[in-house]
Amino acid sequence: MNQTEIISIFTKKTLGLTFVLSAAALAFAQDKVGISGTVVDKSNQPVPYASVTFSNKQSKLLSDATLTDEKGNYKLDLTPGNYDIVIEAIDYKKSVINKQITAAGSIGALSIEPEAASTNMKTQDIQGVVITATAKPYKVELDKRTYDPSQDIVSKGGSLQDVLSNVPSVSVDTDGTVSMRGSSNVRFLINGKPSALLGIDDGANALQSIPADQIERIEVITNPSSKFEASGTAGILNIILKKSKKTGFNGSVIGTLGYLPQTNLNTNLSWRKGNLTWFLNGGGGYRESKNTNRNNATFFNVENGGRTQTDQESITKNKNNNYNVSSGLVYDISDKTSVNASGTVRTFESDNVGNITYDYRFLNAPSLFTERMNTGSNNNLAFQGDFGLDHKFDDKGQNISLSVSLQSNRSYNDTNVNQVTNSIFELQNSINQNTRNKTLVGKADYELPIGENSKIEAGYRIDINNNNYDNDVLERYSSDIDFHYLNNFTYNANYREMFNAGYVQFKSKIGKLGYQVGLRNEYSNVDIQYSNLNPDPEDRNIDNKKSYNNLFPTVFLSYEIAKDNQFLVNYSRRIDRPRSFFLIPNPSYSDNQNIFEGNIDLNPSYVDSYEFGYSISKGKFTINPTIYFRHTTDDVKMLVYSDQGVFKTKPINLGTDDRYGLDLNFNWDATKWLKFLGNVDLFGYKTNGTYNGLSEPFSFEGSGFATRARLTSTFKVDKTFSFQIQGFYRGGQKTQSIDRKDMYALNFGASKTIWKGDGTLSFNIQDIFNTRAMESTAYGSNFVRDSYMQWQPRQFALSLTYRFKQGEKIEQPKRKKDINSNATGDDQQGGPM
């Protein structure tokens, strides 16, 4: 048995054992009762964000803790028994009382006294309050699920991509592609809006440029309401960035060292006094990565029985520098009106060195060994400015929010390639691609409460995007003196799209039944102007205009059986508009044996999405199973075919795609020292469609069942030291044209609080056994190709966080919205961008 087999067996057994232990421990859960109460001061005023700890006199395993909300109220579930109740809050004396808990209900008001000299409160006392409280990393709401990465030790010191790899219902492939429930058509938002921070077709590079430390939370919206834009058939990931909730001057600094070599230094600063709040987040770092691709193919010549075998290997090493800074302010003009402004600049630069080798073995001819050595550089600069106004008409919830976002992104890519065959220089390529994007997003959202349980929401949104592509590809053979242009790959293109959208939705509740119905209309215009150097006029200049007008209804229903126990049913219609990169006929060129072709005739896909979910929270256990079904028409497939020995990939509209399955998320605080966060996605798929544009029909027919699972186990050694073990598994998928193998990985993280609570030291290892790689086999009419891809090998990182000048949390003004809450209508706590 070789090392790979041993690692494979050990990893699978470890994952299986962890899941079994989780299920076994669940069987020992005890019945609990719901307890509520209030913490007040001597003047009978509520004390927000106080720590309330219930210590069971018989067994520490039955103890629990919580924080009061902004009104001084708290709720939790306890096993009946005798408890010492410890109340702690910043600037207040510690209070301890004893109570016998026998049945569900309110235990009334608990009173605490202020400190004699609150300004002398030490940082470790503040940290003690934070450690005592128990926070839920995953929360289920009517139209979204919220993930809090603050307890995610595995991704400490990492990036947005590392955090997304740990979010339930979300998967990150080895090439950086993010998917939800098996579909990669995910729409990204930052603080409720599309953002220049994520660049133009930057993929994993953009995700790696946003530090994990700047992320407040991630909203996973699998079936968005009509208030959201209709793009993204798989759903929406809304990244909420941090903004301090504390008075005075506060800040933190986090530094990271790791291997493959990486260094990062980020800081979060804020100042809050009176009517003015100001923040500054920024930092930068250096990171190296190594991407490996292998393709082993066999071509068959049906006419003469010939056969060609090729072994291709591509290894690219990247060195990346990234820097980001964002600053903003909120000013309260009055109790009912506030204005805000913020700006962000992000840049990253990378240098890469790649080596692609081709080993050709012919049946009746000498073999060939070709090597393409490439060096490249990329420079990307993004800017975003946001402005907004929030106004409350009254104290009953009638308000309006206005915002405008101006964004700009430009990217320069230069690559030089030298190709050698059998050690003899053959040709040289010079590739230069410049891309510019400008975006304007304007929004207006209005809310009108009707009675106590109903509300009407309406709004308008305009998106204007303008992308410019300038691409030059030159080539010189050994017999040439000068370079010449490759006509089809040297082009100028302008992609302009404008979306106008309006929506209205109504929320209400009748008894235990809550419902929300909405309708959104989107009218979109797309204009593509393309010009290359092809001598044929029909292929040289293209002006393609398209327009779409669509209605997108949404329905959400919830039925509350009991407290923290409800059914959720929803439906939405969505659209998948092709990315501009997919519509450019020949968007890129780096490997002359594997070429991606755009399709200017590509049209949107449409999806009807249904969900039926159940959510129950009992004591320290929360489970949320959801059955879902998605039906996609005009589905976009990736056509892979061979053209004279060259592999080409092209997106096409073809047939339908059905996805159905069970998405199960759970969060369980098994004991005071052991917690579990898990996600299992069992989904089936059925694809229909046959492409007849080749010499022989190319079938996409396929059906099957696949599994994705993730389990994070957190072990708390003491109040200052914790560690995590996280396992991930993705099952294989198979159609007539491609067979994807399964994939699994194991991660580890540890965190230690130091310096009396002012510092945190974290260490993590990503992909302990170096198994996170994607393997597949593609089948064509005249070829079979085995592929292997690893985006990043095993890596580890060490992070140090220092916190200073920590003030107290204060109550947010009632109904006051965050700068960027316009997208969801919630009182978000994320920082403006």
XYZ file of C-alpha atoms in Angstrom, residues 38-720:
683
model
C -33.556 41.603 31.887
C -30.412 43.223 33.284
C -30.905 46.760 34.710
C -28.900 49.308 36.691
C -29.862 51.000 39.989
C -32.050 53.474 38.074
C -33.923 50.567 36.508
C -32.422 51.397 33.100
C -31.524 48.480 30.811
C -27.855 47.467 30.541
C -27.020 46.428 26.954
C -24.412 43.778 26.071
C -24.034 42.472 29.630
C -22.707 38.949 30.139
C -25.094 36.596 32.005
C -23.567 33.253 33.037
C -25.667 30.410 34.518
C -23.388 27.990 36.433
C -25.150 24.717 37.316
C -24.380 23.635 40.892
C -24.542 19.906 40.077
C -22.722 19.712 36.715
C -20.597 22.217 34.828
C -21.672 20.550 31.557
C -25.169 22.005 32.072
C -23.883 25.590 32.446
C -24.477 28.213 29.761
C -24.030 31.925 29.062
C -25.428 34.674 26.883
C -25.306 38.433 26.215
C -28.141 40.910 26.689
C -29.316 42.729 23.563
C -29.411 46.508 23.072
C -32.492 46.699 25.342
C -30.958 44.678 28.163
C -33.003 41.539 27.408
C -31.707 37.991 27.068
C -33.012 34.512 26.279
C -31.545 31.013 26.521
C -32.489 27.385 27.192
C -31.405 25.610 30.403
C -31.799 22.232 32.033
C -33.866 22.655 35.247
C -31.701 22.859 38.353
C -29.921 25.125 40.840
C -27.759 27.874 39.291
C -25.353 30.616 40.347
C -26.060 33.557 38.021
C -23.047 35.810 37.334
C -23.745 39.213 35.713
C -20.833 41.214 34.278
C -20.731 44.373 32.186
C -18.185 47.013 31.304
C -18.129 49.834 33.925
C -20.293 47.754 36.325
C -19.486 45.656 39.377
C -19.712 41.899 39.090
C -22.935 40.503 40.593
C -23.686 36.920 41.681
C -27.080 35.546 42.768
C -28.527 32.045 43.174
C -31.761 30.809 41.597
C -33.613 27.527 41.201
C -34.751 27.003 37.595
C -37.814 24.745 37.471
C -39.922 25.758 34.446
C -39.914 27.960 31.372
C -40.612 31.671 31.782
C -39.137 34.980 32.876
C -36.936 35.247 35.966
C -37.444 39.008 36.060
C -34.909 41.826 36.304
C -31.351 41.322 37.560
C -29.716 44.479 38.920
C -26.024 45.477 38.853
C -24.194 48.491 40.297
C -21.734 50.787 38.467
C -18.025 50.750 39.221
C -16.698 53.527 41.407
C -14.037 54.395 38.824
C -15.050 52.888 35.543
C -12.189 54.490 33.638
C -9.759 52.145 35.404
C -11.427 49.053 33.908
C -8.697 46.767 32.612
C -8.687 45.221 29.201
C -8.641 41.707 30.609
C -12.011 42.335 32.274
C -13.462 43.249 28.886
C -11.931 40.155 27.355
C -13.396 38.057 30.177
C -16.869 39.203 29.237
C -16.308 38.309 25.597
C -14.958 34.864 26.351
C -17.807 33.986 28.711
C -20.535 34.641 26.138
C -21.627 31.945 23.720
C -22.183 33.135 20.144
C -23.791 31.227 17.292
C -21.598 31.072 14.173
C -24.568 30.313 11.893
C -28.046 31.851 12.062
C -31.150 31.043 9.993
C -33.556 33.851 9.018
C -36.611 34.047 6.743
C -34.753 34.922 3.529
C -31.083 34.295 4.361
C -28.554 32.533 6.565
C -25.804 34.432 8.306
C -22.304 33.094 8.981
C -20.055 34.746 11.590
C -16.355 34.009 10.852
C -15.087 35.373 14.188
C -14.917 31.828 15.631
C -13.333 30.367 12.486
C -9.802 29.586 13.648
C -8.919 27.701 10.457
C -9.090 30.864 8.294
C -7.419 33.287 10.755
C -4.906 35.462 8.952
C -6.263 34.305 5.600
C -8.448 35.876 2.943
C -12.067 35.983 1.825
C -11.410 32.826 -0.190
C -10.313 30.985 2.974
C -13.422 32.139 4.860
C -15.753 31.081 2.028
C -14.200 27.612 2.104
C -15.680 27.201 5.597
C -19.162 28.659 5.046
C -22.007 26.092 5.126
C -23.732 25.530 1.745
C -20.740 27.135 -0.037
C -17.910 25.316 -1.807
C -14.629 26.657 -3.235
C -13.065 24.538 -5.990
C -9.334 24.077 -6.516
C -9.258 26.827 -9.162
C -10.949 29.356 -6.863
C -14.444 28.890 -8.355
C -17.139 29.466 -5.721
C -20.333 27.408 -5.930
C -23.512 26.904 -3.904
C -25.329 23.571 -3.977
C -23.307 22.400 -6.956
C -23.819 25.526 -9.095
C -21.103 28.134 -9.743
C -23.429 30.937 -10.845
C -23.050 32.835 -7.575
C -23.595 36.595 -7.326
C -21.166 38.444 -5.021
C -22.102 41.610 -3.145
C -20.049 43.644 -0.698
C -22.182 45.472 1.854
C -25.230 44.901 -0.332
C -23.801 46.119 -3.648
C -21.658 44.787 -6.488
C -18.135 45.995 -5.860
C -15.025 46.986 -7.792
C -13.082 45.186 -5.060
C -13.856 41.900 -6.785
C -12.452 43.113 -10.087
C -13.239 42.106 -13.655
C -12.930 38.367 -14.103
C -10.163 38.297 -11.487
C -11.416 35.070 -9.925
C -9.431 33.766 -6.989
C -6.973 36.684 -7.102
C -9.768 39.076 -6.115
C -11.019 36.799 -3.336
C -7.503 36.540 -1.928
C -7.055 40.327 -1.812
C -9.749 40.887 0.871
C -8.396 39.985 4.351
C -10.451 37.640 6.511
C -9.934 39.968 9.464
C -12.014 42.700 7.785
C -15.119 40.502 7.355
C -17.914 41.018 9.888
C -20.216 38.320 8.516
C -21.363 36.595 5.327
C -25.007 36.388 4.316
C -25.834 33.229 2.345
C -28.976 33.927 0.311
C -29.950 30.794 -1.591
C -33.340 32.118 -2.728
C -33.234 35.942 -2.764
C -36.381 38.049 -2.395
C -37.521 40.574 -5.000
C -35.579 43.275 -3.158
C -32.352 41.794 -4.501
C -31.197 41.915 -8.103
C -32.297 38.848 -10.048
C -28.783 37.834 -11.185
C -27.125 34.717 -9.813
C -29.191 31.570 -10.247
C -27.283 29.717 -7.509
C -27.856 32.539 -5.034
C -26.130 35.559 -3.501
C -23.184 35.883 -1.123
C -23.308 39.261 0.626
C -19.957 40.072 2.277
C -20.434 42.493 5.187
C -17.214 44.280 6.174
C -16.407 45.475 9.662
C -17.336 48.712 11.337
C -16.757 49.256 15.048
C -19.736 49.537 17.394
C -17.689 51.057 20.249
C -17.314 54.583 21.576
C -14.118 56.573 21.581
C -11.035 55.487 19.668
C -10.619 51.749 19.061
C -8.457 49.570 16.909
C -6.760 46.266 16.206
C -3.741 45.121 14.239
C -3.195 41.615 12.878
C 0.016 40.283 11.325
C 0.446 36.938 9.553
C 3.404 34.808 8.449
C 2.951 31.616 6.484
C 4.132 29.096 3.934
C 3.841 28.891 0.971
C 5.468 32.221 1.737
C 2.935 34.810 2.804
C 3.037 37.936 4.961
C 0.094 40.162 5.843
C -0.428 43.193 8.050
C -3.926 44.664 8.482
C -5.450 47.204 10.814
C -8.980 48.293 11.768
C -9.403 51.729 13.372
C -12.529 53.619 14.394
C -13.503 56.777 16.234
C -16.976 57.474 17.495
C -18.144 60.551 19.371
C -21.470 62.338 19.412
C -23.105 62.420 15.993
C -19.971 61.410 14.060
C -18.568 57.958 13.370
C -15.345 57.500 11.398
C -13.457 54.364 10.442
C -10.264 53.367 8.641
C -9.410 49.822 7.569
C -6.331 48.953 5.597
C -3.329 46.773 5.090
C -1.383 44.702 2.646
C 0.621 41.600 2.163
C 2.681 39.265 0.042
C 1.620 35.789 -1.020
C 3.045 33.069 -3.216
C 1.020 30.352 -4.871
C 1.666 27.327 -7.043
C -0.861 26.070 -9.581
C -0.485 22.640 -11.149
C -2.424 21.316 -14.161
C -1.913 17.993 -15.907
C -3.736 16.689 -18.979
C -3.083 13.220 -20.403
C -4.976 12.614 -23.640
C -5.304 9.969 -26.324
C -6.532 10.917 -29.818
C -7.915 8.326 -32.223
C -7.895 8.619 -36.002
C -10.861 6.531 -37.144
C -9.840 6.555 -40.840
C -6.376 5.015 -40.578
C -6.433 3.544 -37.082
C -3.759 5.982 -35.930
C -3.355 7.091 -32.361
C -1.651 10.028 -30.681
C -0.894 10.303 -26.974
C -0.089 13.613 -25.294
C 1.038 14.292 -21.738
C 0.742 17.933 -20.768
C 1.870 19.494 -17.495
C 1.509 23.146 -16.548
C 3.076 24.548 -13.368
C 2.680 28.234 -12.614
C 4.209 30.036 -9.643
C 2.738 33.405 -8.659
C 4.095 36.162 -6.449
C 1.381 38.557 -5.385
C 1.440 41.893 -3.550
C -1.881 43.362 -2.466
C -2.812 46.539 -0.627
C -6.172 47.943 0.411
C -7.480 50.922 2.331
C -11.030 52.046 3.053
C -12.277 54.996 5.016
C -15.707 56.414 5.712
C -17.920 58.394 8.036
C -21.526 58.610 9.168
C -22.966 61.904 10.390
C -26.318 62.133 12.149
C -27.872 65.406 11.028
C -30.781 64.779 13.383
C -32.433 61.887 15.189
C -34.187 60.995 11.947
C -31.672 61.834 9.219
C -28.102 60.728 8.631
C -25.666 60.952 5.725
C -22.688 58.770 4.955
C -19.714 58.652 2.621
C -16.905 56.169 2.150
C -14.093 55.359 -0.241
C -11.996 52.290 -0.967
C -8.809 51.720 -2.930
C -7.487 48.246 -3.594
C -4.488 47.206 -5.652
C -2.681 43.978 -6.292
C 0.348 43.181 -8.394
C 1.568 39.736 -9.362
C 4.464 38.161 -11.208
C 4.168 34.616 -12.474
C 6.465 32.085 -14.059
C 4.931 29.122 -15.860
C 6.144 26.050 -17.637
C 3.876 23.982 -19.917
C 5.229 20.763 -21.399
C 3.702 18.583 -24.134
C 4.938 15.054 -24.740
C 3.519 13.741 -28.049
C 3.808 10.043 -28.867
C 2.595 8.987 -32.308
C 1.799 5.428 -33.372
C 3.837 5.513 -36.615
C 6.051 8.595 -36.234
C 8.834 9.977 -34.013
C 7.748 11.530 -30.711
C 7.849 15.255 -30.001
C 8.556 17.105 -26.766
C 7.374 20.701 -26.683
C 7.883 23.177 -23.853
C 6.215 26.582 -23.453
C 7.931 28.783 -20.877
C 6.021 31.915 -19.921
C 6.641 34.893 -17.675
C 3.901 37.360 -16.894
C 2.817 40.249 -14.732
C -0.504 41.671 -13.643
C -1.339 45.053 -12.171
C -4.830 45.777 -10.898
C -6.211 48.964 -9.341
C -9.779 49.344 -8.062
C -11.609 52.316 -6.570
C -15.065 52.623 -5.097
C -16.896 55.598 -3.644
C -20.263 55.328 -1.845
C -22.645 58.046 -0.759
C -25.972 57.678 1.011
C -28.790 59.301 2.946
C -31.175 57.625 5.408
C -34.304 59.380 6.626
C -37.006 58.264 9.069
C -40.395 59.899 8.596
C -41.578 58.768 12.028
C -40.783 56.351 14.828
C -43.070 53.639 13.455
C -40.644 52.392 10.815
C -41.505 54.524 7.772
C -38.201 55.430 6.155
C -36.378 55.962 2.892
C -32.793 55.182 1.937
C -30.935 56.665 -1.029
C -27.497 55.633 -2.197
C -25.147 55.926 -5.140
C -21.966 53.957 -5.772
C -19.235 54.901 -8.269
C -16.707 52.186 -9.095
C -13.677 51.849 -11.328
C -11.323 48.963 -11.995
C -8.428 48.607 -14.390
C -6.189 45.623 -15.018
C -2.952 45.299 -17.029
C -1.712 41.814 -17.997
C 1.533 41.168 -19.886
C 2.859 37.705 -20.791
C 5.850 36.513 -22.816
C 6.062 32.918 -24.028
C 8.958 30.979 -25.556
C 8.192 27.617 -27.163
C 10.845 24.965 -27.728
C 10.339 21.607 -29.505
C 12.920 18.832 -29.134
C 15.299 21.439 -27.623
C 15.039 23.666 -30.723
C 13.511 27.155 -30.506
C 10.203 27.173 -32.389
C 8.209 30.330 -31.672
C 7.676 33.251 -29.297
C 4.449 34.955 -28.165
C 3.935 38.391 -26.655
C 0.508 38.937 -25.048
C -0.810 42.221 -23.667
C -4.333 42.593 -22.310
C -5.702 45.758 -20.724
C -9.172 45.825 -19.179
C -11.091 48.755 -17.749
C -14.436 48.775 -15.983
C -16.638 51.637 -14.807
C -19.837 51.074 -12.866
C -22.612 53.249 -11.500
C -25.195 51.831 -9.073
C -28.049 54.037 -7.874
C -30.719 52.868 -5.407
C -33.805 54.104 -3.622
C -35.621 51.943 -1.037
C -38.791 52.821 0.849
C -40.489 51.037 3.772
C -43.999 51.662 5.101
C -45.308 49.705 8.122
C -49.019 48.891 8.159
C -50.240 48.085 11.634
C -48.082 45.941 13.891
C -47.440 42.946 11.638
C -47.399 44.226 8.045
C -45.054 46.250 5.879
C -44.810 47.384 2.257
C -41.392 47.776 0.649
C -40.698 49.305 -2.740
C -37.665 50.556 -4.599
C -35.836 51.398 -7.797
C -32.330 50.553 -8.944
C -30.161 51.410 -11.940
C -26.911 49.668 -12.889
C -24.647 50.955 -15.669
C -21.538 48.888 -16.455
C -18.962 49.669 -19.103
C -16.109 47.216 -19.818
C -13.313 47.914 -22.304
C -10.952 45.185 -23.507
C -7.746 45.906 -25.443
C -5.931 42.715 -26.404
C -2.730 42.290 -28.478
C -1.207 38.883 -29.276
C 1.994 38.748 -31.326
C 3.893 35.717 -32.580
C 7.331 35.111 -34.090
C 8.582 31.777 -35.480
C 12.236 30.807 -35.647
C 12.270 31.693 -39.345
C 10.800 35.181 -38.717
C 12.741 38.346 -38.049
C 9.815 40.369 -36.699
C 6.681 39.638 -34.742
C 3.302 39.447 -36.464
C -0.169 39.743 -34.968
C -2.484 36.787 -34.424
C -5.528 38.285 -36.130
C -8.308 36.564 -34.191
C -6.776 37.254 -30.782
C -5.820 40.892 -31.351
C -8.936 42.949 -30.764
C -10.680 45.885 -29.132
C -14.019 45.287 -27.470
C -16.504 47.406 -25.560
C -19.192 45.802 -23.445
C -21.916 48.085 -22.092
C -24.914 46.973 -20.074
C -27.655 48.951 -18.366
C -30.263 47.495 -16.039
C -33.339 49.308 -14.765
C -35.199 47.548 -11.993
C -38.197 48.241 -9.781
C -39.703 46.083 -7.070
C -42.540 45.947 -4.579
C -43.089 43.424 -1.822
C -45.486 42.957 1.062
C -44.745 41.314 4.415
C -47.304 40.292 7.004
C -48.137 37.770 9.681
C -51.405 36.080 10.582
C -51.092 34.204 13.831
C -48.186 31.821 13.430
C -48.124 32.170 9.634
C -45.720 34.723 8.196
C -45.619 35.530 4.498
C -43.860 37.785 2.033
C -44.766 38.200 -1.630
C -42.890 40.330 -4.106
C -42.483 41.163 -7.761
C -39.446 42.592 -9.502
C -39.175 43.884 -13.060
C -35.805 44.212 -14.767
C -35.214 45.744 -18.180
C -31.684 45.270 -19.482
C -29.824 46.496 -22.539
C -26.521 44.981 -23.677
C -24.329 46.418 -26.441
C -21.161 44.624 -27.600
C -18.812 46.297 -30.087
C -15.958 44.081 -31.222
C -13.187 44.553 -33.796
C -10.200 42.328 -34.577
C -7.623 41.982 -37.403
C -9.342 39.151 -39.267
C -9.249 39.873 -43.058
C -12.836 38.633 -43.419
C -15.132 41.672 -42.811
C -17.894 39.481 -41.356
C -15.557 38.200 -38.645
C -13.631 41.457 -38.189
C -16.289 43.911 -36.959
C -19.283 42.947 -34.821
C -21.924 45.172 -33.248
C -24.331 43.068 -31.253
C -27.247 44.598 -29.311
C -29.563 42.679 -27.006
C -32.370 43.642 -24.669
C -34.400 41.680 -22.130
C -37.457 42.541 -20.068
C -38.410 40.059 -17.359
C -40.676 39.725 -14.335
C -39.296 37.920 -11.305
C -41.868 36.893 -8.655
C -40.925 35.704 -5.154
C -42.970 34.047 -2.407
C -41.813 33.347 1.167
C -43.870 31.521 3.795
C -43.040 30.614 7.371
C -45.059 28.784 9.990
C -43.924 28.965 13.604
C -44.818 25.771 15.450
C -43.218 27.007 18.655
C -40.404 29.288 19.739
C -37.329 28.621 17.557
C -39.249 25.925 15.678
C -40.631 26.785 12.239
C -41.221 25.653 8.654
C -39.993 27.770 5.720
C -41.257 27.558 2.127
C -40.173 29.856 -0.700
C -40.066 30.294 -4.467
C -38.156 32.682 -6.725
C -37.362 33.141 -10.392
C -33.800 34.168 -11.285
C -31.664 35.031 -14.320
C -28.082 34.151 -15.267
C -26.728 36.844 -17.570
C -23.533 35.803 -19.389
C -20.376 37.426 -18.083
C -18.807 39.907 -20.510
C -15.726 37.675 -20.674
C -17.852 34.845 -22.113
C -19.249 37.050 -24.905
C -15.922 38.217 -26.377
C -15.163 35.845 -29.326
C -11.511 35.207 -28.385
C -11.049 36.687 -24.910
C -7.630 35.305 -23.955
C -4.550 33.494 -25.238
C -1.738 31.874 -23.288
C -1.697 28.181 -24.231
C -1.935 27.399 -27.946
C -3.037 23.823 -27.175
C -5.905 24.737 -24.797
C -7.972 27.705 -25.968
C -11.081 29.280 -24.478
C -13.494 30.696 -27.049
C -16.194 33.226 -26.240
C -19.672 33.148 -27.729
C -21.158 36.505 -28.679
C -24.554 34.853 -29.256
C -24.761 33.513 -25.708
C -28.096 34.289 -24.037
C -29.228 34.342 -20.402
C -30.378 31.251 -18.563
C -33.449 31.291 -16.352
C -34.090 29.283 -13.226
C -37.163 28.533 -11.132
C -36.087 27.787 -7.577
C -38.138 26.098 -4.843
C -37.216 25.452 -1.203
C -38.889 23.735 1.726
C -37.022 24.065 4.998
C -37.358 23.377 8.667
C -35.488 25.159 11.439
C -35.408 24.162 15.077
C -33.228 25.390 17.912
C -33.378 23.493 21.167
C -30.925 24.385 23.861
C -27.490 24.305 22.344
C -28.497 22.456 19.200
C -29.766 24.076 15.996
C -30.589 22.151 12.832
C -31.831 23.448 9.501
C -32.635 20.851 6.800
C -33.799 22.285 3.452
C -35.183 20.365 0.477
C -34.657 22.269 -2.762
C -35.347 21.990 -6.482
C -34.002 24.192 -9.298
C -35.055 23.968 -12.935
C -32.850 25.834 -15.437
C -33.731 26.550 -19.077
C -31.270 27.620 -21.786
C -28.610 26.279 -19.459
C -25.009 27.294 -20.265
C -22.806 24.282 -20.919
C -19.047 24.246 -21.532
C -18.408 22.520 -24.863
C -14.975 20.842 -24.944
C -13.834 19.573 -28.333
C -10.683 18.816 -30.296
C -9.794 20.872 -33.385
C -6.734 19.493 -35.186
C -5.186 18.350 -31.917
C -5.991 21.580 -30.060
C -8.497 21.464 -27.193
C -11.088 24.236 -27.308
C -13.672 25.199 -24.704
C -16.741 27.264 -25.562
C -19.870 28.252 -23.575
C -23.186 27.445 -25.285
C -26.892 27.606 -24.440
C -28.214 24.091 -24.497
C -31.058 22.157 -22.955
C -32.113 22.084 -19.334
C -30.537 21.350 -15.993
C -32.380 20.120 -12.898
C -30.869 20.155 -9.413
C -32.619 18.739 -6.386
C -31.468 17.700 -2.981
C -31.213 18.086 0.767
C -29.058 20.847 2.243
C -28.643 20.206 5.971
C -26.873 22.623 8.337
C -26.456 22.146 12.051
C -24.739 23.847 14.957
C -24.270 22.007 18.235
C -22.562 23.088 21.452
C -22.130 19.546 22.739
C -20.332 20.629 25.921
C -18.654 23.763 27.233
C -15.457 22.555 25.592
C -16.719 20.925 22.359
C -18.736 22.487 19.508
C -19.734 21.257 16.065
C -20.703 23.157 12.921
C -21.715 20.931 10.012
C -23.156 20.997 6.530
C -24.230 18.094 4.317
C -25.523 18.667 0.782
C -26.994 15.601 -0.903
C -28.049 16.553 -4.409
C -29.168 14.892 -7.588
C -28.779 16.316 -11.078
C -30.250 15.657 -14.481
C -28.868 17.331 -17.603
C -30.478 17.294 -21.041
C -28.985 18.569 -24.278
C -27.143 17.454 -27.415
C -24.916 19.737 -29.501
C -25.039 19.093 -33.260
C -22.547 21.719 -34.441
C -19.608 19.291 -34.710
C -18.952 16.456 -37.130
C -20.720 14.156 -34.707
C -23.372 14.947 -32.057
C -21.920 15.918 -28.664
C -24.116 14.768 -25.784
C -24.465 16.482 -22.420
C -27.014 13.952 -21.211
C -26.367 12.818 -17.691
C -27.874 12.218 -14.296
C -26.696 11.078 -10.951
C -26.320 11.841 -7.285
C -23.498 13.636 -5.501
C -22.520 14.563 -1.961
C -20.754 17.474 -0.363
C -20.066 17.535 3.361
C -18.158 19.705 5.812
C -17.727 19.349 9.571
C -15.887 21.739 11.882
C -15.116 20.591 15.419
C -13.982 23.226 17.925
C -12.274 22.111 21.140
C -11.979 24.635 23.966
C -9.087 23.620 26.225
C -9.608 26.580 28.582
C -10.822 30.173 28.415
C -7.756 31.241 26.437
